[in-house]
mmCIF file with all atom_site columns, C-alpha atoms in Angstrom:
data_model
loop_
_atom_site.group_PDB
_atom_site.id
_atom_site.type_symbol
_atom_site.label_atom_id
_atom_site.label_alt_id
_atom_site.label_comp_id
_atom_site.label_asym_id
_atom_site.label_entity_id
_atom_site.label_seq_id
_atom_site.pdbx_PDB_ins_code
_atom_site.Cartn_x
_atom_site.Cartn_y
_atom_site.Cartn_z
_atom_site.occupancy
_atom_site.B_iso_or_equiv
_atom_site.pdbx_formal_charge
_atom_site.auth_seq_id
_atom_site.auth_comp_id
_atom_site.auth_asym_id
_atom_site.auth_atom_id
_atom_site.pdbx_PDB_model_num
ATOM 1   C CA . MET E 1 1   ? -11.278 2.024   10.580  1.00 0.00 ? 1   MET E CA 1
ATOM 2   C CA . LYS E 1 2   ? -11.831 5.659   11.446  1.00 0.00 ? 2   LYS E CA 1
ATOM 3   C CA . SER E 1 3   ? -13.579 8.009   9.059   1.00 0.00 ? 3   SER E CA 1
ATOM 4   C CA . VAL E 1 4   ? -11.127 9.140   6.405   1.00 0.00 ? 4   VAL E CA 1
ATOM 5   C CA . THR E 1 5   ? -10.440 12.866  6.430   1.00 0.00 ? 5   THR E CA 1
ATOM 6   C CA . ILE E 1 6   ? -9.236  14.796  3.378   1.00 0.00 ? 6   ILE E CA 1
ATOM 7   C CA . GLN E 1 7   ? -5.769  14.922  4.942   1.00 0.00 ? 7   GLN E CA 1
ATOM 8   C CA . ALA E 1 8   ? -5.729  11.142  5.560   1.00 0.00 ? 8   ALA E CA 1
ATOM 9   C CA . MET E 1 9   ? -6.928  10.538  2.014   1.00 0.00 ? 9   MET E CA 1
ATOM 10  C CA . SER E 1 10  ? -4.067  12.649  0.725   1.00 0.00 ? 10  SER E CA 1
ATOM 11  C CA . VAL E 1 11  ? -1.564  10.541  2.683   1.00 0.00 ? 11  VAL E CA 1
ATOM 12  C CA . LEU E 1 12  ? -3.241  7.345   1.449   1.00 0.00 ? 12  LEU E CA 1
ATOM 13  C CA . VAL E 1 13  ? -3.154  8.475   -2.188  1.00 0.00 ? 13  VAL E CA 1
ATOM 14  C CA . SER E 1 14  ? 0.459   9.606   -1.814  1.00 0.00 ? 14  SER E CA 1
ATOM 15  C CA . THR E 1 15  ? 1.408   6.217   -0.369  1.00 0.00 ? 15  THR E CA 1
ATOM 16  C CA . ILE E 1 16  ? -0.240  4.382   -3.250  1.00 0.00 ? 16  ILE E CA 1
ATOM 17  C CA . TYR E 1 17  ? 1.588   6.673   -5.662  1.00 0.00 ? 17  TYR E CA 1
ATOM 18  C CA . GLY E 1 18  ? 4.911   6.089   -3.914  1.00 0.00 ? 18  GLY E CA 1
ATOM 19  C CA . GLU E 1 19  ? 4.514   2.328   -3.682  1.00 0.00 ? 19  GLU E CA 1
ATOM 20  C CA . ALA E 1 20  ? 2.763   1.545   -6.969  1.00 0.00 ? 20  ALA E CA 1
ATOM 21  C CA . GLU E 1 21  ? 3.514   4.383   -9.377  1.00 0.00 ? 21  GLU E CA 1
ATOM 22  C CA . GLY E 1 22  ? 4.608   1.987   -12.141 1.00 0.00 ? 22  GLY E CA 1
ATOM 23  C CA . GLU E 1 23  ? 1.902   -0.603  -11.488 1.00 0.00 ? 23  GLU E CA 1
ATOM 24  C CA . SER E 1 24  ? -1.389  -1.127  -13.289 1.00 0.00 ? 24  SER E CA 1
ATOM 25  C CA . TYR E 1 25  ? -4.622  0.308   -11.941 1.00 0.00 ? 25  TYR E CA 1
ATOM 26  C CA . VAL E 1 26  ? -5.379  -3.097  -10.394 1.00 0.00 ? 26  VAL E CA 1
ATOM 27  C CA . GLY E 1 27  ? -1.985  -3.029  -8.672  1.00 0.00 ? 27  GLY E CA 1
ATOM 28  C CA . LYS E 1 28  ? -2.719  0.415   -7.252  1.00 0.00 ? 28  LYS E CA 1
ATOM 29  C CA . CYS E 1 29  ? -6.093  -0.830  -5.974  1.00 0.00 ? 29  CYS E CA 1
ATOM 30  C CA . ALA E 1 30  ? -4.381  -3.795  -4.322  1.00 0.00 ? 30  ALA E CA 1
ATOM 31  C CA . VAL E 1 31  ? -1.933  -1.518  -2.476  1.00 0.00 ? 31  VAL E CA 1
ATOM 32  C CA . ALA E 1 32  ? -4.878  0.599   -1.295  1.00 0.00 ? 32  ALA E CA 1
ATOM 33  C CA . GLU E 1 33  ? -6.618  -2.544  -0.033  1.00 0.00 ? 33  GLU E CA 1
ATOM 34  C CA . VAL E 1 34  ? -3.568  -3.593  1.987   1.00 0.00 ? 34  VAL E CA 1
ATOM 35  C CA . ILE E 1 35  ? -3.570  -0.245  3.774   1.00 0.00 ? 35  ILE E CA 1
ATOM 36  C CA . VAL E 1 36  ? -7.302  -0.387  4.471   1.00 0.00 ? 36  VAL E CA 1
ATOM 37  C CA . ASN E 1 37  ? -7.030  -4.033  5.570   1.00 0.00 ? 37  ASN E CA 1
ATOM 38  C CA . ARG E 1 38  ? -4.452  -2.932  8.131   1.00 0.00 ? 38  ARG E CA 1
ATOM 39  C CA . ALA E 1 39  ? -6.715  -0.136  9.399   1.00 0.00 ? 39  ALA E CA 1
ATOM 40  C CA . ASN E 1 40  ? -9.546  -2.687  9.704   1.00 0.00 ? 40  ASN E CA 1
ATOM 41  C CA . ASP E 1 41  ? -7.398  -5.384  11.368  1.00 0.00 ? 41  ASP E CA 1
ATOM 42  C CA . PRO E 1 42  ? -9.498  -7.135  14.041  1.00 0.00 ? 42  PRO E CA 1
ATOM 43  C CA . ALA E 1 43  ? -6.363  -7.766  16.142  1.00 0.00 ? 43  ALA E CA 1
ATOM 44  C CA . LYS E 1 44  ? -5.604  -3.996  16.098  1.00 0.00 ? 44  LYS E CA 1
ATOM 45  C CA . ARG E 1 45  ? -1.953  -4.539  15.078  1.00 0.00 ? 45  ARG E CA 1
ATOM 46  C CA . TRP E 1 46  ? -2.063  -1.198  13.257  1.00 0.00 ? 46  TRP E CA 1
ATOM 47  C CA . SER E 1 47  ? -3.829  2.080   13.804  1.00 0.00 ? 47  SER E CA 1
ATOM 48  C CA . GLU E 1 48  ? -7.434  2.496   12.679  1.00 0.00 ? 48  GLU E CA 1
ATOM 49  C CA . ASP E 1 49  ? -6.345  5.741   10.977  1.00 0.00 ? 49  ASP E CA 1
ATOM 50  C CA . VAL E 1 50  ? -5.177  5.123   7.387   1.00 0.00 ? 50  VAL E CA 1
ATOM 51  C CA . ALA E 1 51  ? -2.727  8.033   7.517   1.00 0.00 ? 51  ALA E CA 1
ATOM 52  C CA . GLU E 1 52  ? -1.117  6.596   10.647  1.00 0.00 ? 52  GLU E CA 1
ATOM 53  C CA . VAL E 1 53  ? -0.936  3.175   8.970   1.00 0.00 ? 53  VAL E CA 1
ATOM 54  C CA . CYS E 1 54  ? 0.823   4.744   5.984   1.00 0.00 ? 54  CYS E CA 1
ATOM 55  C CA . LEU E 1 55  ? 3.259   6.820   8.015   1.00 0.00 ? 55  LEU E CA 1
ATOM 56  C CA . GLN E 1 56  ? 4.176   4.197   10.607  1.00 0.00 ? 56  GLN E CA 1
ATOM 57  C CA . PRO E 1 57  ? 7.976   3.853   10.539  1.00 0.00 ? 57  PRO E CA 1
ATOM 58  C CA . HIS E 1 58  ? 9.476   1.046   8.445   1.00 0.00 ? 58  HIS E CA 1
ATOM 59  C CA . GLN E 1 59  ? 6.183   0.034   6.848   1.00 0.00 ? 59  GLN E CA 1
ATOM 60  C CA . PHE E 1 60  ? 6.084   1.705   3.434   1.00 0.00 ? 60  PHE E CA 1
ATOM 61  C CA . GLU E 1 61  ? 9.346   2.305   1.614   1.00 0.00 ? 61  GLU E CA 1
ATOM 62  C CA . CYS E 1 62  ? 8.100   5.454   -0.097  1.00 0.00 ? 62  CYS E CA 1
ATOM 63  C CA . TRP E 1 63  ? 8.156   7.297   3.243   1.00 0.00 ? 63  TRP E CA 1
ATOM 64  C CA . SER E 1 64  ? 11.584  5.903   4.184   1.00 0.00 ? 64  SER E CA 1
ATOM 65  C CA . LYS E 1 65  ? 13.523  6.998   1.111   1.00 0.00 ? 65  LYS E CA 1
ATOM 66  C CA . VAL E 1 66  ? 14.116  10.667  0.329   1.00 0.00 ? 66  VAL E CA 1
ATOM 67  C CA . VAL E 1 67  ? 14.104  9.977   -3.422  1.00 0.00 ? 67  VAL E CA 1
ATOM 68  C CA . ARG E 1 68  ? 10.592  8.483   -3.288  1.00 0.00 ? 68  ARG E CA 1
ATOM 69  C CA . ARG E 1 69  ? 9.271   11.283  -1.067  1.00 0.00 ? 69  ARG E CA 1
ATOM 70  C CA . ARG E 1 70  ? 10.527  13.851  -3.560  1.00 0.00 ? 70  ARG E CA 1
ATOM 71  C CA . ALA E 1 71  ? 8.808   12.007  -6.415  1.00 0.00 ? 71  ALA E CA 1
ATOM 72  C CA . ILE E 1 72  ? 5.543   12.064  -4.453  1.00 0.00 ? 72  ILE E CA 1
ATOM 73  C CA . GLU E 1 73  ? 5.930   15.787  -3.753  1.00 0.00 ? 73  GLU E CA 1
ATOM 74  C CA . LYS E 1 74  ? 6.372   16.504  -7.476  1.00 0.00 ? 74  LYS E CA 1
ATOM 75  C CA . ALA E 1 75  ? 3.249   14.573  -8.561  1.00 0.00 ? 75  ALA E CA 1
ATOM 76  C CA . THR E 1 76  ? 0.644   16.852  -10.119 1.00 0.00 ? 76  THR E CA 1
ATOM 77  C CA . LEU E 1 77  ? -3.099  16.534  -10.420 1.00 0.00 ? 77  LEU E CA 1
ATOM 78  C CA . GLY E 1 78  ? -2.712  16.380  -14.193 1.00 0.00 ? 78  GLY E CA 1
ATOM 79  C CA . SER E 1 79  ? -0.856  13.081  -13.819 1.00 0.00 ? 79  SER E CA 1
ATOM 80  C CA . SER E 1 80  ? -2.848  10.060  -14.984 1.00 0.00 ? 80  SER E CA 1
ATOM 81  C CA . VAL E 1 81  ? -0.934  7.980   -12.421 1.00 0.00 ? 81  VAL E CA 1
ATOM 82  C CA . LEU E 1 82  ? -2.091  10.237  -9.588  1.00 0.00 ? 82  LEU E CA 1
ATOM 83  C CA . ARG E 1 83  ? -5.667  10.175  -10.902 1.00 0.00 ? 83  ARG E CA 1
ATOM 84  C CA . ASP E 1 84  ? -5.537  6.363   -10.850 1.00 0.00 ? 84  ASP E CA 1
ATOM 85  C CA . CYS E 1 85  ? -4.352  6.487   -7.230  1.00 0.00 ? 85  CYS E CA 1
ATOM 86  C CA . TYR E 1 86  ? -7.328  8.668   -6.265  1.00 0.00 ? 86  TYR E CA 1
ATOM 87  C CA . ALA E 1 87  ? -9.699  6.395   -8.191  1.00 0.00 ? 87  ALA E CA 1
ATOM 88  C CA . ALA E 1 88  ? -8.279  3.347   -6.406  1.00 0.00 ? 88  ALA E CA 1
ATOM 89  C CA . VAL E 1 89  ? -9.062  4.934   -3.032  1.00 0.00 ? 89  VAL E CA 1
ATOM 90  C CA . LEU E 1 90  ? -12.578 5.906   -4.059  1.00 0.00 ? 90  LEU E CA 1
ATOM 91  C CA . GLU E 1 91  ? -13.255 2.365   -5.274  1.00 0.00 ? 91  GLU E CA 1
ATOM 92  C CA . ILE E 1 92  ? -12.454 0.686   -1.934  1.00 0.00 ? 92  ILE E CA 1
ATOM 93  C CA . GLY E 1 93  ? -15.474 -1.195  -0.667  1.00 0.00 ? 93  GLY E CA 1
ATOM 94  C CA . LEU E 1 94  ? -17.467 -0.629  -3.853  1.00 0.00 ? 94  LEU E CA 1
ATOM 95  C CA . LYS E 1 95  ? -16.061 -3.609  -5.762  1.00 0.00 ? 95  LYS E CA 1
ATOM 96  C CA . PRO E 1 96  ? -15.011 -7.079  -4.661  1.00 0.00 ? 96  PRO E CA 1
ATOM 97  C CA . ALA E 1 97  ? -11.610 -7.207  -2.992  1.00 0.00 ? 97  ALA E CA 1
ATOM 98  C CA . ARG E 1 98  ? -8.701  -7.870  -5.314  1.00 0.00 ? 98  ARG E CA 1
ATOM 99  C CA . VAL E 1 99  ? -6.458  -9.114  -2.505  1.00 0.00 ? 99  VAL E CA 1
ATOM 100 C CA . PRO E 1 100 ? -8.821  -10.267 0.261   1.00 0.00 ? 100 PRO E CA 1
ATOM 101 C CA . GLY E 1 101 ? -7.116  -10.409 3.633   1.00 0.00 ? 101 GLY E CA 1
ATOM 102 C CA . ALA E 1 102 ? -3.753  -9.159  2.348   1.00 0.00 ? 102 ALA E CA 1
ATOM 103 C CA . ASN E 1 103 ? -2.013  -6.921  4.836   1.00 0.00 ? 103 ASN E CA 1
ATOM 104 C CA . HIS E 1 104 ? 1.517   -6.938  3.415   1.00 0.00 ? 104 HIS E CA 1
ATOM 105 C CA . PHE E 1 105 ? 3.205   -6.824  0.053   1.00 0.00 ? 105 PHE E CA 1
ATOM 106 C CA . LEU E 1 106 ? 6.683   -6.910  -1.330  1.00 0.00 ? 106 LEU E CA 1
ATOM 107 C CA . THR E 1 107 ? 8.254   -6.802  -4.750  1.00 0.00 ? 107 THR E CA 1
ATOM 108 C CA . THR E 1 108 ? 8.277   -9.869  -6.940  1.00 0.00 ? 108 THR E CA 1
ATOM 109 C CA . ALA E 1 109 ? 12.051  -9.382  -7.292  1.00 0.00 ? 109 ALA E CA 1
ATOM 110 C CA . LEU E 1 110 ? 12.507  -9.842  -3.533  1.00 0.00 ? 110 LEU E CA 1
ATOM 111 C CA . TRP E 1 111 ? 10.073  -12.750 -3.454  1.00 0.00 ? 111 TRP E CA 1
ATOM 112 C CA . LEU E 1 112 ? 11.675  -14.663 -6.311  1.00 0.00 ? 112 LEU E CA 1
ATOM 113 C CA . GLY E 1 113 ? 15.239  -13.478 -5.800  1.00 0.00 ? 113 GLY E CA 1
ATOM 114 C CA . GLY E 1 114 ? 15.831  -15.309 -2.555  1.00 0.00 ? 114 GLY E CA 1
ATOM 115 C CA . ARG E 1 115 ? 16.008  -12.066 -0.556  1.00 0.00 ? 115 ARG E CA 1
ATOM 116 C CA . ARG E 1 116 ? 12.677  -12.375 1.205   1.00 0.00 ? 116 ARG E CA 1
ATOM 117 C CA . PRO E 1 117 ? 12.529  -10.496 4.489   1.00 0.00 ? 117 PRO E CA 1
ATOM 118 C CA . ARG E 1 118 ? 12.210  -12.669 7.594   1.00 0.00 ? 118 ARG E CA 1
ATOM 119 C CA . TRP E 1 119 ? 8.758   -11.262 8.340   1.00 0.00 ? 119 TRP E CA 1
ATOM 120 C CA . SER E 1 120 ? 7.378   -12.599 5.043   1.00 0.00 ? 120 SER E CA 1
ATOM 121 C CA . LYS E 1 121 ? 8.465   -16.221 5.376   1.00 0.00 ? 121 LYS E CA 1
ATOM 122 C CA . SER E 1 122 ? 5.476   -17.452 7.387   1.00 0.00 ? 122 SER E CA 1
ATOM 123 C CA . MET E 1 123 ? 2.875   -15.536 5.384   1.00 0.00 ? 123 MET E CA 1
ATOM 124 C CA . LYS E 1 124 ? 0.339   -16.883 2.935   1.00 0.00 ? 124 LYS E CA 1
ATOM 125 C CA . VAL E 1 125 ? 0.441   -15.614 -0.651  1.00 0.00 ? 125 VAL E CA 1
ATOM 126 C CA . VAL E 1 126 ? -2.875  -14.023 -1.592  1.00 0.00 ? 126 VAL E CA 1
ATOM 127 C CA . LYS E 1 127 ? -2.004  -12.978 -5.136  1.00 0.00 ? 127 LYS E CA 1
ATOM 128 C CA . HIS E 1 128 ? 0.707   -11.808 -7.502  1.00 0.00 ? 128 HIS E CA 1
ATOM 129 C CA . ILE E 1 129 ? -0.186  -8.558  -9.287  1.00 0.00 ? 129 ILE E CA 1
ATOM 130 C CA . GLY E 1 130 ? 2.341   -6.840  -11.520 1.00 0.00 ? 130 GLY E CA 1
ATOM 131 C CA . GLY E 1 131 ? 5.593   -6.320  -9.661  1.00 0.00 ? 131 GLY E CA 1
ATOM 132 C CA . HIS E 1 132 ? 4.197   -7.148  -6.219  1.00 0.00 ? 132 HIS E CA 1
ATOM 133 C CA . VAL E 1 133 ? 3.321   -10.235 -4.196  1.00 0.00 ? 133 VAL E CA 1
ATOM 134 C CA . PHE E 1 134 ? 0.450   -9.644  -1.764  1.00 0.00 ? 134 PHE E CA 1
ATOM 135 C CA . LEU E 1 135 ? 0.534   -11.555 1.512   1.00 0.00 ? 135 LEU E CA 1
ATOM 136 C CA . GLU E 1 136 ? -1.649  -12.294 4.491   1.00 0.00 ? 136 GLU E CA 1
ATOM 137 C CA . GLY E 1 137 ? -0.195  -12.846 7.898   1.00 0.00 ? 137 GLY E CA 1
#
C-alpha cells in the first residue's frame, strides 16, 4: 500500500461513511479494513492507492449512486458518524484485524435473501458484522 495522503484519507473516510453510515463503530472499522486489505493485496488485483481502490468503478455502491454521493457531500465534521469513520481509519494496523483477509462485503439482506451476486458465491465468509457479511476471495 502506498503512503496515504490527506486527499486519499478523505476519500477513504467518505467511502466508509457512504458504505457504513448506519453501522456500529466495529462495522465501520471492518469496511476500512476491506479497503486496506485490497490496497495490500499480494496478487495486486487492486491499486495500492486506497483512494483508487475506493473510486474504482463498480466496487463501492456509495460512489455509484447519486443519492449516496449527496449524503457524503452533506456530512459535517460535527457528525459523530463522520468522527467514527475518521477514528476507524486511524485505528487501522493499531489493533488486531476485525475481518482478517476480507476483501469484499455485501449486505446481509443480499446474502440471506437469495440475491447473492455471482462474484460472491465462491468466497469464504470471514464474519458477519451488523448489516454486512465480510468475505475473502
